[in-house]
Amino acid sequence: MDTYLIPTISQALQGEVQISGAKNAVLAVMAATLLADGISEITNVPHLKDMKTMSDVLRVIGCRVDGGPHTLRIDTRGANHLEAPYELVKTMRASFYVLGPLVARFGRCRVSLPGGCAWGPRPVDLHLKGLEALGASIKVTHGYVEATSNGPLQGGEFHFPISSVGATVNVLMAACLAKGKSILHNVALEPEIDALIDYLIGMGAKIKGKGTKVLQIQGVSSLTPGSGSTIADRIEAGTYLIAAAISRGRIKTTKMNPQHITALLDALQEIGCEIQTGPDWAIVDATKKTLKPTSITTLPHPGFPTDLQAPIMALLTTIEGISLVQDTVYDDRFTHIAELERLGAKIKLKGNTAQIYGGSPLSSAPIMASDLRAGAALVLAALVAEGETSLSRIYHIDRGYEDFETKFRSLGVDIKRVS
Ligand code: EPZ
């Protein structure tokens, strides 16, 4: 298993990073291609392990998936094995997105439950309840979800009790082929949902209410293959902008949409960074700034994203004073705390709120990544920890950050990957 060796940076990070396509947008759109018969295309795809995993899931179903390093061409004409096996679904939760399209298009499918992840259970009850509201009959046996429907799904109304990205994705896709009108309330507002809606409309879906909490879908009998580009990865962009703050440097992220990370930019400004933004770029400048502690609470979009909770915590450990970080989306997503403490951070966790006693110098230690965003956060902390830090299990980072080492090297980090 690969490990990163990360020496303390000798100077503040300076430079520019071009942001890749958003993996979480691609994963939903890849599943959406199952709604049509033919060859769909997706461009600006990041070259990441999660894309390979989802391609393998589609291949098991009978699709052909090919294309260049940043393009996917998905031919669904061979889709006939309506199953997503545990071996694949357990490695990537988003494989569960094939449930909605398969039952909507073929009237039956068998998809493994995704199981938990590094920080605890990840239920799918809202995915299932939403599909039942469209007339699917759902059975959960032996770790699999068996979904069937006699003829097409029926348009229905469903209120999501909590805002769920994945459940919104699954139910929205199914509603596109349901007979009649569906109304979905309290849907997730993440930019990846808007991107999926755009792609689905391009396939002939009839969806109203993009960007609002209520979606109205007029089902159609069939959709045509889609094609479209992928929005920039707001979490990748946020990670590099936090790197500017933690190193007290200046970084510009390009080919991204600063409107997708306003909560982060507001927090960094509150902390004392200078923020500049343009139509497709953002700059965080923390050079010679005295940064102040703050309180962060994660919320569904447009609130502060839970995926940047670990990275901002790494930053807060370097700021003199007491900061608070509360995660209201996943109240147990704190496996990175133990690793940050190994670097010398002083953090006290009470329920879903971490108290960070920032300012004490960090020093290198052998540490390990427990999930994608915790891994990125630990790299950020290692940049300013005295000595060379070794970070193991970086396969987590490979899942979600394209050209991670190359981009950090271009900023002046002498990061090395060793096997
Ligand atoms: C998506 O996961 C993202 N993954 C996650 O990013 C992200 O952390 C999360 O949204 C929140 O923004 C992808 O897009 C592939 P949710 P998802 O359903 O859809 C509860 C990354 O690092 N819930 O919005 O699984 C759930 O437990 C990954 O790229 C139910 O109770 O998240 C959580 O508390 C990690 N029942 C809350 O809703 C359900 O049926 C939000 O989860 C579904 C969710």
PDB file of C-alpha atoms in Angstrom, residues 142-284:
ATOM      1  CA  HIS A 142     -29.218 -11.184   2.306  1.00  0.00           C
ATOM      2  CA  GLY A 143     -27.608  -7.741   2.080  1.00  0.00           C
ATOM      3  CA  TYR A 144     -29.250  -6.925  -1.230  1.00  0.00           C
ATOM      4  CA  VAL A 145     -32.073  -4.611  -2.250  1.00  0.00           C
ATOM      5  CA  GLU A 146     -34.493  -6.241  -4.695  1.00  0.00           C
ATOM      6  CA  ALA A 147     -36.594  -3.612  -6.414  1.00  0.00           C
ATOM      7  CA  THR A 148     -39.429  -4.478  -8.792  1.00  0.00           C
ATOM      8  CA  SER A 149     -42.290  -2.706 -10.476  1.00  0.00           C
ATOM      9  CA  ASN A 150     -45.200  -4.047 -12.530  1.00  0.00           C
ATOM     10  CA  GLY A 151     -44.825  -2.001 -15.640  1.00  0.00           C
ATOM     11  CA  PRO A 152     -43.499   1.560 -15.411  1.00  0.00           C
ATOM     12  CA  LEU A 153     -43.126   3.303 -12.034  1.00  0.00           C
ATOM     13  CA  GLN A 154     -45.983   5.673 -11.142  1.00  0.00           C
ATOM     14  CA  GLY A 155     -45.412   9.377 -10.567  1.00  0.00           C
ATOM     15  CA  GLY A 156     -45.814  10.231  -6.895  1.00  0.00           C
ATOM     16  CA  GLU A 157     -45.068  12.786  -4.190  1.00  0.00           C
ATOM     17  CA  PHE A 158     -42.285  12.384  -1.628  1.00  0.00           C
ATOM     18  CA  HIS A 159     -40.940  14.559   1.179  1.00  0.00           C
ATOM     19  CA  PHE A 160     -37.328  13.848   2.087  1.00  0.00           C
ATOM     20  CA  PRO A 161     -37.247  14.169   5.912  1.00  0.00           C
ATOM     21  CA  ILE A 162     -33.592  15.224   5.654  1.00  0.00           C
ATOM     22  CA  SER A 163     -31.615  16.614   2.768  1.00  0.00           C
ATOM     23  CA  SER A 164     -29.813  13.660   1.164  1.00  0.00           C
ATOM     24  CA  VAL A 165     -27.638  13.962  -1.952  1.00  0.00           C
ATOM     25  CA  GLY A 166     -27.711  10.253  -2.814  1.00  0.00           C
ATOM     26  CA  ALA A 167     -31.410   9.735  -2.130  1.00  0.00           C
ATOM     27  CA  THR A 168     -32.248  12.796  -4.238  1.00  0.00           C
ATOM     28  CA  VAL A 169     -30.093  11.416  -7.078  1.00  0.00           C
ATOM     29  CA  ASN A 170     -31.689   7.948  -6.999  1.00  0.00           C
ATOM     30  CA  VAL A 171     -35.316   9.060  -6.731  1.00  0.00           C
ATOM     31  CA  LEU A 172     -34.967  11.925  -9.210  1.00  0.00           C
ATOM     32  CA  MET A 173     -33.559   9.597 -11.876  1.00  0.00           C
ATOM     33  CA  ALA A 174     -36.346   7.053 -11.339  1.00  0.00           C
ATOM     34  CA  ALA A 175     -39.033   9.759 -11.511  1.00  0.00           C
ATOM     35  CA  CYS A 176     -37.873  10.753 -15.019  1.00  0.00           C
ATOM     36  CA  LEU A 177     -39.308   7.491 -16.436  1.00  0.00           C
ATOM     37  CA  ALA A 178     -42.268   7.142 -14.046  1.00  0.00           C
ATOM     38  CA  LYS A 179     -45.751   7.436 -15.558  1.00  0.00           C
ATOM     39  CA  GLY A 180     -47.205  10.841 -14.735  1.00  0.00           C
ATOM     40  CA  LYS A 181     -46.025  13.664 -12.522  1.00  0.00           C
ATOM     41  CA  SER A 182     -43.766  13.414  -9.473  1.00  0.00           C
ATOM     42  CA  ILE A 183     -43.137  16.098  -6.861  1.00  0.00           C
ATOM     43  CA  LEU A 184     -40.075  15.754  -4.620  1.00  0.00           C
ATOM     44  CA  HIS A 185     -39.857  18.005  -1.533  1.00  0.00           C
ATOM     45  CA  ASN A 186     -36.769  18.950   0.495  1.00  0.00           C
ATOM     46  CA  VAL A 187     -34.365  17.689  -2.171  1.00  0.00           C
ATOM     47  CA  ALA A 188     -30.622  18.284  -1.784  1.00  0.00           C
ATOM     48  CA  LEU A 189     -29.290  21.530  -3.286  1.00  0.00           C
ATOM     49  CA  GLU A 190     -25.692  20.458  -3.865  1.00  0.00           C
ATOM     50  CA  PRO A 191     -24.280  21.695  -7.222  1.00  0.00           C
ATOM     51  CA  GLU A 192     -23.882  18.046  -8.297  1.00  0.00           C
ATOM     52  CA  ILE A 193     -27.705  17.765  -8.236  1.00  0.00           C
ATOM     53  CA  ASP A 194     -28.046  20.776 -10.559  1.00  0.00           C
ATOM     54  CA  ALA A 195     -25.453  19.190 -12.854  1.00  0.00           C
ATOM     55  CA  LEU A 196     -27.420  15.928 -12.902  1.00  0.00           C
ATOM     56  CA  ILE A 197     -30.650  17.812 -13.686  1.00  0.00           C
ATOM     57  CA  ASP A 198     -28.952  19.562 -16.616  1.00  0.00           C
ATOM     58  CA  TYR A 199     -27.703  16.232 -17.960  1.00  0.00           C
ATOM     59  CA  LEU A 200     -31.109  14.551 -17.532  1.00  0.00           C
ATOM     60  CA  ILE A 201     -32.882  17.429 -19.313  1.00  0.00           C
ATOM     61  CA  GLY A 202     -30.355  16.967 -22.112  1.00  0.00           C
ATOM     62  CA  MET A 203     -31.560  13.343 -22.316  1.00  0.00           C
ATOM     63  CA  GLY A 204     -35.164  14.551 -22.712  1.00  0.00           C
ATOM     64  CA  ALA A 205     -36.285  14.515 -19.059  1.00  0.00           C
ATOM     65  CA  LYS A 206     -38.905  17.045 -18.003  1.00  0.00           C
ATOM     66  CA  ILE A 207     -37.750  18.561 -14.702  1.00  0.00           C
ATOM     67  CA  LYS A 208     -38.774  21.866 -13.124  1.00  0.00           C
ATOM     68  CA  GLY A 209     -37.434  23.563  -9.991  1.00  0.00           C
ATOM     69  CA  LYS A 210     -33.659  23.201 -10.436  1.00  0.00           C
ATOM     70  CA  GLY A 211     -31.882  24.959  -7.570  1.00  0.00           C
ATOM     71  CA  THR A 212     -34.951  24.899  -5.320  1.00  0.00           C
ATOM     72  CA  LYS A 213     -36.060  22.477  -2.576  1.00  0.00           C
ATOM     73  CA  VAL A 214     -38.996  21.214  -4.704  1.00  0.00           C
ATOM     74  CA  LEU A 215     -38.555  19.346  -7.982  1.00  0.00           C
ATOM     75  CA  GLN A 216     -41.474  18.626 -10.327  1.00  0.00           C
ATOM     76  CA  ILE A 217     -40.845  15.843 -12.834  1.00  0.00           C
ATOM     77  CA  GLN A 218     -43.181  14.978 -15.711  1.00  0.00           C
ATOM     78  CA  GLY A 219     -42.292  11.340 -16.521  1.00  0.00           C
ATOM     79  CA  VAL A 220     -41.601  10.362 -20.139  1.00  0.00           C
ATOM     80  CA  SER A 221     -41.762   6.909 -21.741  1.00  0.00           C
ATOM     81  CA  SER A 222     -38.115   6.952 -22.811  1.00  0.00           C
ATOM     82  CA  LEU A 223     -34.994   9.095 -22.748  1.00  0.00           C
ATOM     83  CA  THR A 224     -32.226   9.505 -25.323  1.00  0.00           C
ATOM     84  CA  PRO A 225     -28.514   9.095 -24.567  1.00  0.00           C
ATOM     85  CA  GLY A 226     -26.894  12.150 -23.048  1.00  0.00           C
ATOM     86  CA  SER A 227     -23.745  14.159 -23.514  1.00  0.00           C
ATOM     87  CA  GLY A 228     -22.263  16.904 -21.404  1.00  0.00           C
ATOM     88  CA  SER A 229     -19.276  18.213 -19.492  1.00  0.00           C
ATOM     89  CA  THR A 230     -18.680  17.903 -15.747  1.00  0.00           C
ATOM     90  CA  ILE A 231     -18.732  20.796 -13.289  1.00  0.00           C
ATOM     91  CA  ALA A 232     -15.540  21.517 -11.355  1.00  0.00           C
ATOM     92  CA  ASP A 233     -14.890  19.732  -8.088  1.00  0.00           C
ATOM     93  CA  ARG A 234     -15.761  22.242  -5.372  1.00  0.00           C
ATOM     94  CA  ILE A 235     -14.251  20.060  -2.646  1.00  0.00           C
ATOM     95  CA  GLU A 236     -10.942  19.720  -4.471  1.00  0.00           C
ATOM     96  CA  ALA A 237     -10.910  23.509  -4.953  1.00  0.00           C
ATOM     97  CA  GLY A 238     -11.692  24.052  -1.264  1.00  0.00           C
ATOM     98  CA  THR A 239      -8.885  21.704  -0.242  1.00  0.00           C
ATOM     99  CA  TYR A 240      -6.247  23.708  -2.159  1.00  0.00           C
ATOM    100  CA  LEU A 241      -7.635  27.043  -0.910  1.00  0.00           C
ATOM    101  CA  ILE A 242      -7.333  25.768   2.677  1.00  0.00           C
ATOM    102  CA  ALA A 243      -3.741  24.755   1.822  1.00  0.00           C
ATOM    103  CA  ALA A 244      -3.070  28.451   1.081  1.00  0.00           C
ATOM    104  CA  ALA A 245      -4.370  29.376   4.537  1.00  0.00           C
ATOM    105  CA  ILE A 246      -2.576  26.644   6.486  1.00  0.00           C
ATOM    106  CA  SER A 247       0.759  27.525   4.841  1.00  0.00           C
ATOM    107  CA  ARG A 248       0.110  31.270   5.159  1.00  0.00           C
ATOM    108  CA  GLY A 249       0.612  31.486   1.411  1.00  0.00           C
ATOM    109  CA  ARG A 250      -1.378  32.518  -1.684  1.00  0.00           C
ATOM    110  CA  ILE A 251      -3.091  30.075  -4.044  1.00  0.00           C
ATOM    111  CA  LYS A 252      -5.345  30.659  -7.026  1.00  0.00           C
ATOM    112  CA  THR A 253      -7.709  27.878  -8.098  1.00  0.00           C
ATOM    113  CA  THR A 254      -8.841  28.070 -11.734  1.00  0.00           C
ATOM    114  CA  LYS A 255     -11.466  26.362 -13.931  1.00  0.00           C
ATOM    115  CA  MET A 256     -13.847  26.239 -10.932  1.00  0.00           C
ATOM    116  CA  ASN A 257     -16.939  28.057  -9.698  1.00  0.00           C
ATOM    117  CA  PRO A 258     -16.403  30.133  -6.528  1.00  0.00           C
ATOM    118  CA  GLN A 259     -20.207  30.340  -6.080  1.00  0.00           C
ATOM    119  CA  HIS A 260     -20.111  26.629  -5.179  1.00  0.00           C
ATOM    120  CA  ILE A 261     -17.956  27.253  -2.085  1.00  0.00           C
ATOM    121  CA  THR A 262     -19.241  30.543  -0.666  1.00  0.00           C
ATOM    122  CA  ALA A 263     -19.550  29.047   2.842  1.00  0.00           C
ATOM    123  CA  LEU A 264     -15.852  28.097   2.812  1.00  0.00           C
ATOM    124  CA  LEU A 265     -14.738  31.444   1.384  1.00  0.00           C
ATOM    125  CA  ASP A 266     -16.800  33.269   4.036  1.00  0.00           C
ATOM    126  CA  ALA A 267     -15.181  31.139   6.777  1.00  0.00           C
ATOM    127  CA  LEU A 268     -11.663  31.797   5.442  1.00  0.00           C
ATOM    128  CA  GLN A 269     -12.422  35.535   5.296  1.00  0.00           C
ATOM    129  CA  GLU A 270     -13.725  35.392   8.875  1.00  0.00           C
ATOM    130  CA  ILE A 271     -10.472  33.700   9.878  1.00  0.00           C
ATOM    131  CA  GLY A 272      -8.531  36.599   8.357  1.00  0.00           C
ATOM    132  CA  CYS A 273      -7.577  35.495   4.840  1.00  0.00           C
ATOM    133  CA  GLU A 274      -7.902  37.844   1.890  1.00  0.00           C
ATOM    134  CA  ILE A 275     -10.345  36.439  -0.691  1.00  0.00           C
ATOM    135  CA  GLN A 276     -10.657  37.398  -4.361  1.00  0.00           C
ATOM    136  CA  THR A 277     -12.965  35.689  -6.858  1.00  0.00           C
ATOM    137  CA  GLY A 278     -13.760  35.840 -10.567  1.00  0.00           C
ATOM    138  CA  PRO A 279     -16.179  33.982 -12.828  1.00  0.00           C
ATOM    139  CA  ASP A 280     -14.061  30.816 -12.855  1.00  0.00           C
ATOM    140  CA  TRP A 281     -11.340  31.363 -10.262  1.00  0.00           C
ATOM    141  CA  ALA A 282     -10.710  32.140  -6.584  1.00  0.00           C
ATOM    142  CA  ILE A 283      -7.675  33.342  -4.648  1.00  0.00           C
ATOM    143  CA  VAL A 284      -6.973  32.867  -0.946  1.00  0.00           C
TER     144      VAL A 284
END
